[in-house]
Amino acid sequence: MSPTRRVLRLQLTLGLVFVTVCAVGVGTGAWGSEGRSTTSVAAAAPSSHRDGSSYSSDSSAGSDATDATDRWAADYTAQQFAAYSQELDGHYVGVGLWVARSPQGEVSVTRTLPGGPAALGGVRAGERLLAVGGTPVTGLPVTEVVSLLRGGSSDAVGSPVALQLQEGSTPTSAVVVVTLHRALLDEDDVHVDHPAQGVTRISMDAFTLGVSEQVQAAVRQLELHPATDGRGILLDLRGNSGGLVSEAVATASVFLDGGPVARYRSGGGAPQQVLQAASGGDTSTPLVVLVDSGTMSAAELVTGALQDRGRAVVVGRPTFGKGAVQQPQTLSDGVVQERTVGNYLTPSGHSPDGQGIQPDVEVPTNATPQAAENTALTVLDDLSDVNSQ
């Protein structure tokens, strides 16, 4: 399909689904996993966020920025930086637990990592988390809850952590204390499922090493075994905290056939560089990208590329808004400093820094995650209908 025809198709779809946006429901929360301290709402977003020349990740556990003119600057101890680098390789020390916080501040378990300490200890999705290591967590930002679960630099593999859990939502529900032992876990950053007939949902928590290959495998599986009523792909980037820029470019390449993914400009008058997609990607399967205010950094790079290139319809809330690029430097005392060295732009020249990526179909601020997903599925239906004409 030619780029012009694809853009016209997307414009038609946007007109078809505009009226459905008003039907989205109410309420939202925040969620995160131990693999990285990430949230889904701007109010609880991390204080800084690193996106180096080849990587980006939440850096909220680092010290406050030391350069008042650089909002993304941060310093780390050698141990902190080593831990973040390990995360980008897809590993972390923790108990394998994902949590969410309700608007009332209650923290609950959303899922557990199969085979991880939490799952083996009998922790189940839906249970309310009351305390971690004796510290009450109700009302705490998700980032702080995740930090407690993972522990400090002295809490290595095998260190114990006691979780106080409530099995129900009523005051009389049973409260239990489960002691788990932290382990070195593999972060599962790509999840593939089918929320509706003919729909393949690819959810990505971060752009860690190897995720683009998993996305490619999911799309290839769809090509090898197409559904008779195939409606398309839902790329869910809600709460995605960023990651390796190389993985972001490779992921965008899965859905593009060459051309620009992003433009990079550094200080000092250096010429602008263009990050190019590989050729041969899937350019025909209907594609919707689902985002929220927790979609950050490298995830915004992918979203902006697919939107600007007319490859996907973006649904959800405006993204976090970080287009700055940092580079780490190790000092003589072992402290690692990260300072902004440039900015990236979408293919059309738009900077997401401070304003984020604006969705094509925006859902209300108080929409529940499920309501936002339903809107995305409606858009995908309409894309599929237009594509078949």
CSV table of C-alpha atoms in Angstrom, one decimal:
chain,number,residue,atom,x,y,z
A,1,MET,CA,0.0,0.0,0.0
A,2,SER,CA,1.4,3.4,-0.9
A,3,PRO,CA,2.1,6.0,1.9
A,4,THR,CA,-0.5,8.3,0.4
A,5,ARG,CA,-3.2,5.6,0.4
A,6,ARG,CA,-2.3,4.5,3.9
A,7,VAL,CA,-2.6,8.1,5.3
A,8,LEU,CA,-6.0,8.4,3.6
A,9,ARG,CA,-7.1,5.1,5.2
A,10,LEU,CA,-6.1,6.3,8.6
A,11,GLN,CA,-7.9,9.6,8.1
A,12,LEU,CA,-11.1,7.8,7.2
A,13,THR,CA,-10.8,5.5,10.2
A,14,LEU,CA,-10.3,8.5,12.6
A,15,GLY,CA,-13.5,9.9,11.2
A,16,LEU,CA,-15.4,6.7,11.8
A,17,VAL,CA,-14.3,6.2,15.4
A,18,PHE,CA,-14.5,9.8,16.6
A,19,VAL,CA,-18.0,9.4,18.1
A,20,THR,CA,-16.9,6.3,20.1
A,21,VAL,CA,-14.5,8.3,22.3
A,22,CYS,CA,-17.3,9.8,24.3
A,23,ALA,CA,-18.4,6.3,25.5
A,24,VAL,CA,-15.2,5.6,27.5
A,25,GLY,CA,-15.6,4.8,31.3
A,26,VAL,CA,-14.1,6.3,34.5
A,27,GLY,CA,-11.2,5.7,37.0
A,28,THR,CA,-7.5,4.9,36.5
A,29,GLY,CA,-4.5,4.0,38.6
A,30,ALA,CA,-0.8,3.4,38.5
A,31,TRP,CA,1.1,0.2,38.0
A,32,GLY,CA,4.7,-1.1,37.9
A,33,SER,CA,6.9,-4.1,38.3
A,34,GLU,CA,10.1,-4.7,40.2
A,35,GLY,CA,12.1,-4.8,37.0
A,36,ARG,CA,11.9,-1.0,36.8
A,37,SER,CA,10.2,1.7,38.8
A,38,THR,CA,7.6,2.8,36.3
A,39,THR,CA,4.1,4.3,36.7
A,40,SER,CA,1.2,4.9,34.3
A,41,VAL,CA,0.2,8.4,35.4
A,42,ALA,CA,2.1,11.6,35.2
A,43,ALA,CA,1.3,12.6,38.8
A,44,ALA,CA,3.4,9.7,40.0
A,45,ALA,CA,6.0,9.8,37.3
A,46,PRO,CA,9.7,9.3,38.1
A,47,SER,CA,11.7,12.3,39.0
A,48,SER,CA,14.2,11.7,36.3
A,49,HIS,CA,14.5,9.3,33.4
A,50,ARG,CA,17.5,8.3,31.5
A,51,ASP,CA,17.7,7.9,27.8
A,52,GLY,CA,21.4,7.6,26.8
A,53,SER,CA,22.9,7.4,23.4
A,54,SER,CA,21.9,3.8,23.3
A,55,TYR,CA,19.6,3.3,26.2
A,56,SER,CA,17.0,4.8,28.5
A,57,SER,CA,15.5,3.7,31.8
A,58,ASP,CA,13.7,5.1,34.8
A,59,SER,CA,16.3,6.7,37.1
A,60,SER,CA,14.0,7.8,40.0
A,61,ALA,CA,16.2,5.9,42.5
A,62,GLY,CA,19.2,8.1,41.6
A,63,SER,CA,20.1,11.3,43.4
A,64,ASP,CA,18.5,14.6,42.6
A,65,ALA,CA,19.8,16.3,39.5
A,66,THR,CA,22.9,18.3,40.2
A,67,ASP,CA,22.7,20.6,37.2
A,68,ALA,CA,19.8,23.0,37.7
A,69,THR,CA,19.8,23.8,33.9
A,70,ASP,CA,19.5,20.1,33.0
A,71,ARG,CA,16.2,18.7,34.1
A,72,TRP,CA,17.2,15.1,33.3
A,73,ALA,CA,20.7,15.1,34.9
A,74,ALA,CA,21.3,12.6,37.7
A,75,ASP,CA,24.2,11.0,39.6
A,76,TYR,CA,24.4,7.4,40.6
A,77,THR,CA,26.6,5.3,42.8
A,78,ALA,CA,28.5,2.5,41.0
A,79,GLN,CA,26.1,0.0,42.6
A,80,GLN,CA,23.0,1.9,41.4
A,81,PHE,CA,24.3,2.3,37.9
A,82,ALA,CA,25.3,-1.4,37.7
A,83,ALA,CA,21.8,-2.4,38.8
A,84,TYR,CA,20.2,-0.2,36.1
A,85,SER,CA,22.6,-1.6,33.4
A,86,GLN,CA,21.6,-5.1,34.5
A,87,GLU,CA,17.9,-4.2,34.0
A,88,LEU,CA,18.6,-3.2,30.5
A,89,ASP,CA,19.9,-6.7,29.9
A,90,GLY,CA,16.6,-8.0,31.1
A,91,HIS,CA,17.6,-9.0,34.6
A,92,TYR,CA,16.8,-7.7,38.1
A,93,VAL,CA,16.9,-8.7,41.7
A,94,GLY,CA,13.4,-9.0,43.3
A,95,VAL,CA,10.5,-11.3,44.0
A,96,GLY,CA,8.7,-11.1,40.6
A,97,LEU,CA,5.7,-9.0,41.5
A,98,TRP,CA,3.6,-6.4,39.6
A,99,VAL,CA,1.6,-3.9,41.6
A,100,ALA,CA,-1.1,-1.2,41.0
A,101,ARG,CA,-2.3,1.7,43.1
A,102,SER,CA,-6.0,2.7,43.1
A,103,PRO,CA,-7.0,6.4,43.1
A,104,GLN,CA,-7.7,5.9,46.9
A,105,GLY,CA,-4.0,4.8,47.4
A,106,GLU,CA,-4.6,1.1,47.9
A,107,VAL,CA,-1.9,-1.1,46.4
A,108,SER,CA,-2.8,-4.4,44.9
A,109,VAL,CA,-1.0,-7.3,43.1
A,110,THR,CA,-1.8,-7.3,39.4
A,111,ARG,CA,0.3,-10.3,38.4
A,112,THR,CA,3.3,-12.4,39.4
A,113,LEU,CA,6.2,-13.7,37.4
A,114,PRO,CA,5.8,-17.5,36.7
A,115,GLY,CA,8.4,-19.4,38.7
A,116,GLY,CA,9.4,-16.3,40.7
A,117,PRO,CA,9.5,-16.1,44.5
A,118,ALA,CA,6.1,-14.4,44.8
A,119,ALA,CA,4.4,-17.0,42.6
A,120,LEU,CA,6.1,-19.9,44.3
A,121,GLY,CA,5.2,-18.3,47.7
A,122,GLY,CA,1.5,-18.4,46.9
A,123,VAL,CA,1.0,-14.6,46.2
A,124,ARG,CA,-1.9,-14.2,43.8
A,125,ALA,CA,-3.2,-11.4,41.6
A,126,GLY,CA,-5.9,-9.4,43.2
A,127,GLU,CA,-4.5,-9.5,46.7
A,128,ARG,CA,-4.1,-6.2,48.5
A,129,LEU,CA,-0.5,-5.4,49.5
A,130,LEU,CA,-0.5,-3.7,52.9
A,131,ALA,CA,3.2,-3.6,53.9
A,132,VAL,CA,6.6,-4.5,52.6
A,133,GLY,CA,9.3,-5.3,55.2
A,134,GLY,CA,7.2,-3.7,57.9
A,135,THR,CA,6.7,-0.5,56.0
A,136,PRO,CA,3.0,0.3,55.2
A,137,VAL,CA,2.6,1.0,51.5
A,138,THR,CA,-1.0,2.3,51.2
A,139,GLY,CA,-0.8,5.8,49.7
A,140,LEU,CA,2.9,5.4,48.5
A,141,PRO,CA,3.8,6.0,44.9
A,142,VAL,CA,4.3,2.8,42.9
A,143,THR,CA,8.0,3.7,42.5
A,144,GLU,CA,8.5,3.6,46.3
A,145,VAL,CA,6.6,0.3,46.6
A,146,VAL,CA,8.8,-1.2,43.9
A,147,SER,CA,11.9,0.1,45.6
A,148,LEU,CA,10.9,-1.6,48.9
A,149,LEU,CA,10.2,-4.9,47.1
A,150,ARG,CA,13.6,-4.8,45.4
A,151,GLY,CA,15.5,-3.6,48.5
A,152,GLY,CA,18.7,-1.6,48.8
A,153,SER,CA,22.2,-2.2,47.5
A,154,SER,CA,22.8,-4.5,50.5
A,155,ASP,CA,19.8,-6.7,49.8
A,156,ALA,CA,21.3,-9.2,47.4
A,157,VAL,CA,20.0,-12.4,46.0
A,158,GLY,CA,18.6,-14.6,48.8
A,159,SER,CA,17.8,-11.7,51.1
A,160,PRO,CA,14.4,-12.0,52.8
A,161,VAL,CA,11.4,-9.6,52.6
A,162,ALA,CA,8.1,-10.0,54.4
A,163,LEU,CA,4.9,-9.0,52.6
A,164,GLN,CA,1.7,-8.3,54.5
A,165,LEU,CA,-1.2,-9.2,52.2
A,166,GLN,CA,-5.0,-9.1,52.5
A,167,GLU,CA,-6.9,-11.6,50.5
A,168,GLY,CA,-10.1,-9.5,50.1
A,169,SER,CA,-11.3,-5.9,50.0
A,170,THR,CA,-13.4,-5.9,53.2
A,171,PRO,CA,-12.0,-4.9,56.6
A,172,THR,CA,-12.7,-8.4,57.8
A,173,SER,CA,-10.7,-10.1,55.1
A,174,ALA,CA,-7.9,-12.3,56.2
A,175,VAL,CA,-4.4,-10.8,56.5
A,176,VAL,CA,-1.4,-12.9,56.0
A,177,VAL,CA,2.4,-12.4,56.2
A,178,VAL,CA,4.5,-14.1,53.5
A,179,THR,CA,8.3,-14.1,53.7
A,180,LEU,CA,9.9,-14.3,50.3
A,181,HIS,CA,13.6,-14.4,49.3
A,182,ARG,CA,14.8,-12.2,46.5
A,183,ALA,CA,16.2,-13.8,43.4
A,184,LEU,CA,17.9,-12.8,40.1
A,185,LEU,CA,15.0,-12.8,37.7
A,186,ASP,CA,14.6,-12.4,33.9
A,187,GLU,CA,12.4,-9.5,33.1
A,188,ASP,CA,9.6,-10.6,30.7
A,189,ASP,CA,9.1,-7.3,28.8
A,190,VAL,CA,7.0,-8.6,25.9
A,191,HIS,CA,3.6,-10.3,26.4
A,192,VAL,CA,1.5,-11.6,23.6
A,193,ASP,CA,-2.2,-12.5,23.9
A,194,HIS,CA,-5.5,-12.2,22.0
A,195,PRO,CA,-8.0,-10.0,23.8
A,196,ALA,CA,-10.5,-10.4,21.0
A,197,GLN,CA,-11.1,-12.8,18.1
A,198,GLY,CA,-8.6,-12.0,15.3
A,199,VAL,CA,-6.6,-9.5,17.4
A,200,THR,CA,-3.0,-10.0,18.5
A,201,ARG,CA,-2.0,-7.8,21.4
A,202,ILE,CA,1.8,-7.2,21.9
A,203,SER,CA,2.3,-5.5,25.3
A,204,MET,CA,5.8,-4.1,26.0
A,205,ASP,CA,7.0,-3.0,29.4
A,206,ALA,CA,10.4,-1.7,28.3
A,207,PHE,CA,12.9,-1.9,25.4
A,208,THR,CA,15.4,-4.2,27.0
A,209,LEU,CA,17.8,-6.4,25.1
A,210,GLY,CA,16.1,-8.8,22.7
A,211,VAL,CA,12.5,-7.4,22.8
A,212,SER,CA,12.5,-6.5,19.1
A,213,GLU,CA,13.2,-10.1,18.3
A,214,GLN,CA,10.2,-11.2,20.4
A,215,VAL,CA,8.0,-8.6,18.6
A,216,GLN,CA,9.2,-9.8,15.3
A,217,ALA,CA,8.5,-13.4,16.2
A,218,ALA,CA,4.9,-12.5,17.3
A,219,VAL,CA,4.3,-10.7,14.0
A,220,ARG,CA,5.9,-13.6,12.0
A,221,GLN,CA,3.7,-16.1,13.8
A,222,LEU,CA,0.7,-14.0,12.8
A,223,GLU,CA,1.9,-14.0,9.1
A,224,LEU,CA,2.4,-17.8,9.2
A,225,HIS,CA,-1.0,-18.5,10.8
A,226,PRO,CA,-3.4,-15.7,9.8
A,227,ALA,CA,-6.8,-15.7,11.4
A,228,THR,CA,-9.7,-16.0,9.0
A,229,ASP,CA,-11.2,-12.9,10.5
A,230,GLY,CA,-7.8,-11.2,11.3
A,231,ARG,CA,-8.5,-7.7,12.6
A,232,GLY,CA,-4.9,-6.6,13.3
A,233,ILE,CA,-2.3,-5.9,15.9
A,234,LEU,CA,-2.7,-3.9,19.1
A,235,LEU,CA,0.8,-2.6,20.2
A,236,ASP,CA,0.3,-1.8,23.9
A,237,LEU,CA,3.0,0.6,25.1
A,238,ARG,CA,1.1,1.9,28.2
A,239,GLY,CA,3.5,2.3,31.2
A,240,ASN,CA,6.5,1.5,28.9
A,241,SER,CA,9.5,3.1,30.7
A,242,GLY,CA,11.8,3.3,27.6
A,243,GLY,CA,15.0,1.3,27.2
A,244,LEU,CA,17.6,0.7,24.5
A,245,VAL,CA,17.3,3.0,21.5
A,246,SER,CA,18.6,0.3,19.3
A,247,GLU,CA,15.8,-2.0,20.4
A,248,ALA,CA,13.3,0.8,19.8
A,249,VAL,CA,14.5,1.3,16.2
A,250,ALA,CA,14.5,-2.4,15.6
A,251,THR,CA,10.9,-2.7,17.0
A,252,ALA,CA,9.7,0.2,14.8
A,253,SER,CA,11.4,-1.6,11.8
A,254,VAL,CA,9.1,-4.6,12.4
A,255,PHE,CA,6.2,-2.4,11.1
A,256,LEU,CA,8.1,-0.3,8.5
A,257,ASP,CA,9.9,-0.8,5.2
A,258,GLY,CA,12.9,1.4,5.6
A,259,GLY,CA,12.8,5.1,6.1
A,260,PRO,CA,13.3,7.4,9.1
A,261,VAL,CA,12.4,6.3,12.7
A,262,ALA,CA,13.7,9.4,14.4
A,263,ARG,CA,16.1,12.3,14.0
A,264,TYR,CA,18.8,13.1,16.5
A,265,ARG,CA,20.4,16.5,17.1
A,266,SER,CA,23.3,17.1,19.5
A,267,GLY,CA,24.7,20.3,20.8
A,268,GLY,CA,27.7,22.1,19.3
A,269,GLY,CA,26.3,22.6,15.9
A,270,ALA,CA,26.8,18.9,14.9
A,271,PRO,CA,24.8,17.8,11.8
A,272,GLN,CA,21.4,16.1,12.5
A,273,GLN,CA,21.5,12.3,12.3
A,274,VAL,CA,18.7,10.1,11.1
A,275,LEU,CA,17.9,6.7,12.7
A,276,GLN,CA,16.7,4.5,9.9
A,277,ALA,CA,14.4,1.5,9.9
A,278,ALA,CA,15.4,-1.7,8.4
A,279,SER,CA,13.6,-2.8,5.2
A,280,GLY,CA,11.1,-5.5,4.9
A,281,GLY,CA,8.8,-4.9,7.8
A,282,ASP,CA,5.0,-5.6,7.9
A,283,THR,CA,3.4,-2.5,6.4
A,284,SER,CA,-0.1,-4.0,5.7
A,285,THR,CA,-1.5,-5.5,8.9
A,286,PRO,CA,-3.9,-2.9,10.6
A,287,LEU,CA,-2.0,-1.5,13.6
A,288,VAL,CA,-3.1,0.5,16.6
A,289,VAL,CA,-0.6,1.8,19.3
A,290,LEU,CA,-2.1,2.2,22.8
A,291,VAL,CA,-0.3,4.8,25.0
A,292,ASP,CA,-0.8,6.7,28.2
A,293,SER,CA,1.1,9.2,30.3
A,294,GLY,CA,3.5,6.5,31.4
A,295,THR,CA,4.7,5.9,27.9
A,296,MET,CA,8.1,7.3,28.0
A,297,SER,CA,11.3,8.0,26.1
A,298,ALA,CA,12.2,5.2,23.7
A,299,ALA,CA,8.5,4.2,23.7
A,300,GLU,CA,7.7,7.7,22.6
A,301,LEU,CA,10.3,7.4,19.8
A,302,VAL,CA,8.5,4.3,18.5
A,303,THR,CA,5.0,5.8,18.8
A,304,GLY,CA,6.1,9.0,17.0
A,305,ALA,CA,7.7,7.1,14.2
A,306,LEU,CA,4.6,4.9,13.5
A,307,GLN,CA,2.3,7.9,13.8
A,308,ASP,CA,4.3,10.2,11.6
A,309,ARG,CA,4.9,7.5,9.0
A,310,GLY,CA,1.1,6.9,8.7
A,311,ARG,CA,1.6,3.3,9.8
A,312,ALA,CA,-0.6,3.2,12.9
A,313,VAL,CA,-3.4,5.0,14.7
A,314,VAL,CA,-2.3,6.1,18.2
A,315,VAL,CA,-5.0,5.8,20.9
A,316,GLY,CA,-4.9,6.8,24.6
A,317,ARG,CA,-3.6,9.7,26.5
A,318,PRO,CA,-0.7,12.1,25.7
A,319,THR,CA,2.6,10.4,26.5
A,320,PHE,CA,5.1,11.4,29.2
A,321,GLY,CA,7.2,13.9,27.1
A,322,LYS,CA,10.9,13.1,27.1
A,323,GLY,CA,13.0,13.6,24.0
A,324,ALA,CA,16.2,14.4,25.7
A,325,VAL,CA,19.2,12.0,25.4
A,326,GLN,CA,21.7,11.4,28.2
A,327,GLN,CA,25.2,10.0,28.2
A,328,PRO,CA,26.9,8.4,31.3
A,329,GLN,CA,30.4,9.3,32.5
A,330,THR,CA,32.2,7.6,35.3
A,331,LEU,CA,34.1,9.9,37.6
A,332,SER,CA,37.3,9.0,39.5
A,333,ASP,CA,35.4,8.3,42.7
A,334,GLY,CA,33.1,5.8,41.0
A,335,VAL,CA,30.1,8.1,40.8
A,336,VAL,CA,28.3,7.9,37.4
A,337,GLN,CA,27.0,11.2,36.0
A,338,GLU,CA,24.4,11.4,33.3
A,339,ARG,CA,24.0,14.7,31.4
A,340,THR,CA,21.9,15.6,28.5
A,341,VAL,CA,23.9,15.5,25.2
A,342,GLY,CA,21.1,15.9,22.6
A,343,ASN,CA,17.5,15.5,21.7
A,344,TYR,CA,15.6,13.3,19.3
A,345,LEU,CA,12.7,14.3,17.0
A,346,THR,CA,10.0,12.3,15.3
A,347,PRO,CA,10.4,11.8,11.5
A,348,SER,CA,8.3,15.0,10.8
A,349,GLY,CA,10.5,17.0,13.1
A,350,HIS,CA,8.3,17.1,16.2
A,351,SER,CA,10.0,17.1,19.6
A,352,PRO,CA,8.1,15.1,22.3
A,353,ASP,CA,10.1,16.8,25.1
A,354,GLY,CA,7.8,18.4,27.6
A,355,GLN,CA,4.7,17.8,25.6
A,356,GLY,CA,4.7,14.1,24.6
A,357,ILE,CA,3.1,12.5,21.6
A,358,GLN,CA,-0.6,13.5,21.1
A,359,PRO,CA,-2.9,10.5,20.3
A,360,ASP,CA,-4.9,10.5,17.1
A,361,VAL,CA,-7.9,9.2,19.3
A,362,GLU,CA,-7.7,10.6,22.8
A,363,VAL,CA,-9.6,8.9,25.7
A,364,PRO,CA,-10.8,10.9,28.7
A,365,THR,CA,-8.5,11.5,31.6
A,366,ASN,CA,-10.6,9.4,33.9
A,367,ALA,CA,-10.9,6.4,31.5
A,368,THR,CA,-10.1,3.0,33.0
A,369,PRO,CA,-7.4,1.0,31.4
A,370,GLN,CA,-10.0,-1.5,30.1
A,371,ALA,CA,-12.1,1.4,28.6
A,372,ALA,CA,-9.0,2.7,26.8
A,373,GLU,CA,-8.3,-0.8,25.5
A,374,ASN,CA,-11.9,-1.1,24.3
A,375,THR,CA,-11.6,2.1,22.3
A,376,ALA,CA,-8.3,0.8,20.8
A,377,LEU,CA,-10.1,-2.4,19.7
A,378,THR,CA,-12.9,-0.3,18.1
A,379,VAL,CA,-10.3,1.7,16.2
A,380,LEU,CA,-8.7,-1.5,15.1
A,381,ASP,CA,-12.0,-2.9,13.9
A,382,ASP,CA,-12.6,0.2,11.7
A,383,LEU,CA,-9.0,0.0,10.4
A,384,SER,CA,-9.6,-3.6,9.4
A,385,ASP,CA,-12.9,-2.7,7.7
A,386,VAL,CA,-11.2,0.1,5.7
A,387,ASN,CA,-8.3,-2.2,4.9
A,388,SER,CA,-10.6,-4.8,3.4
A,389,GLN,CA,-12.4,-2.4,1.1
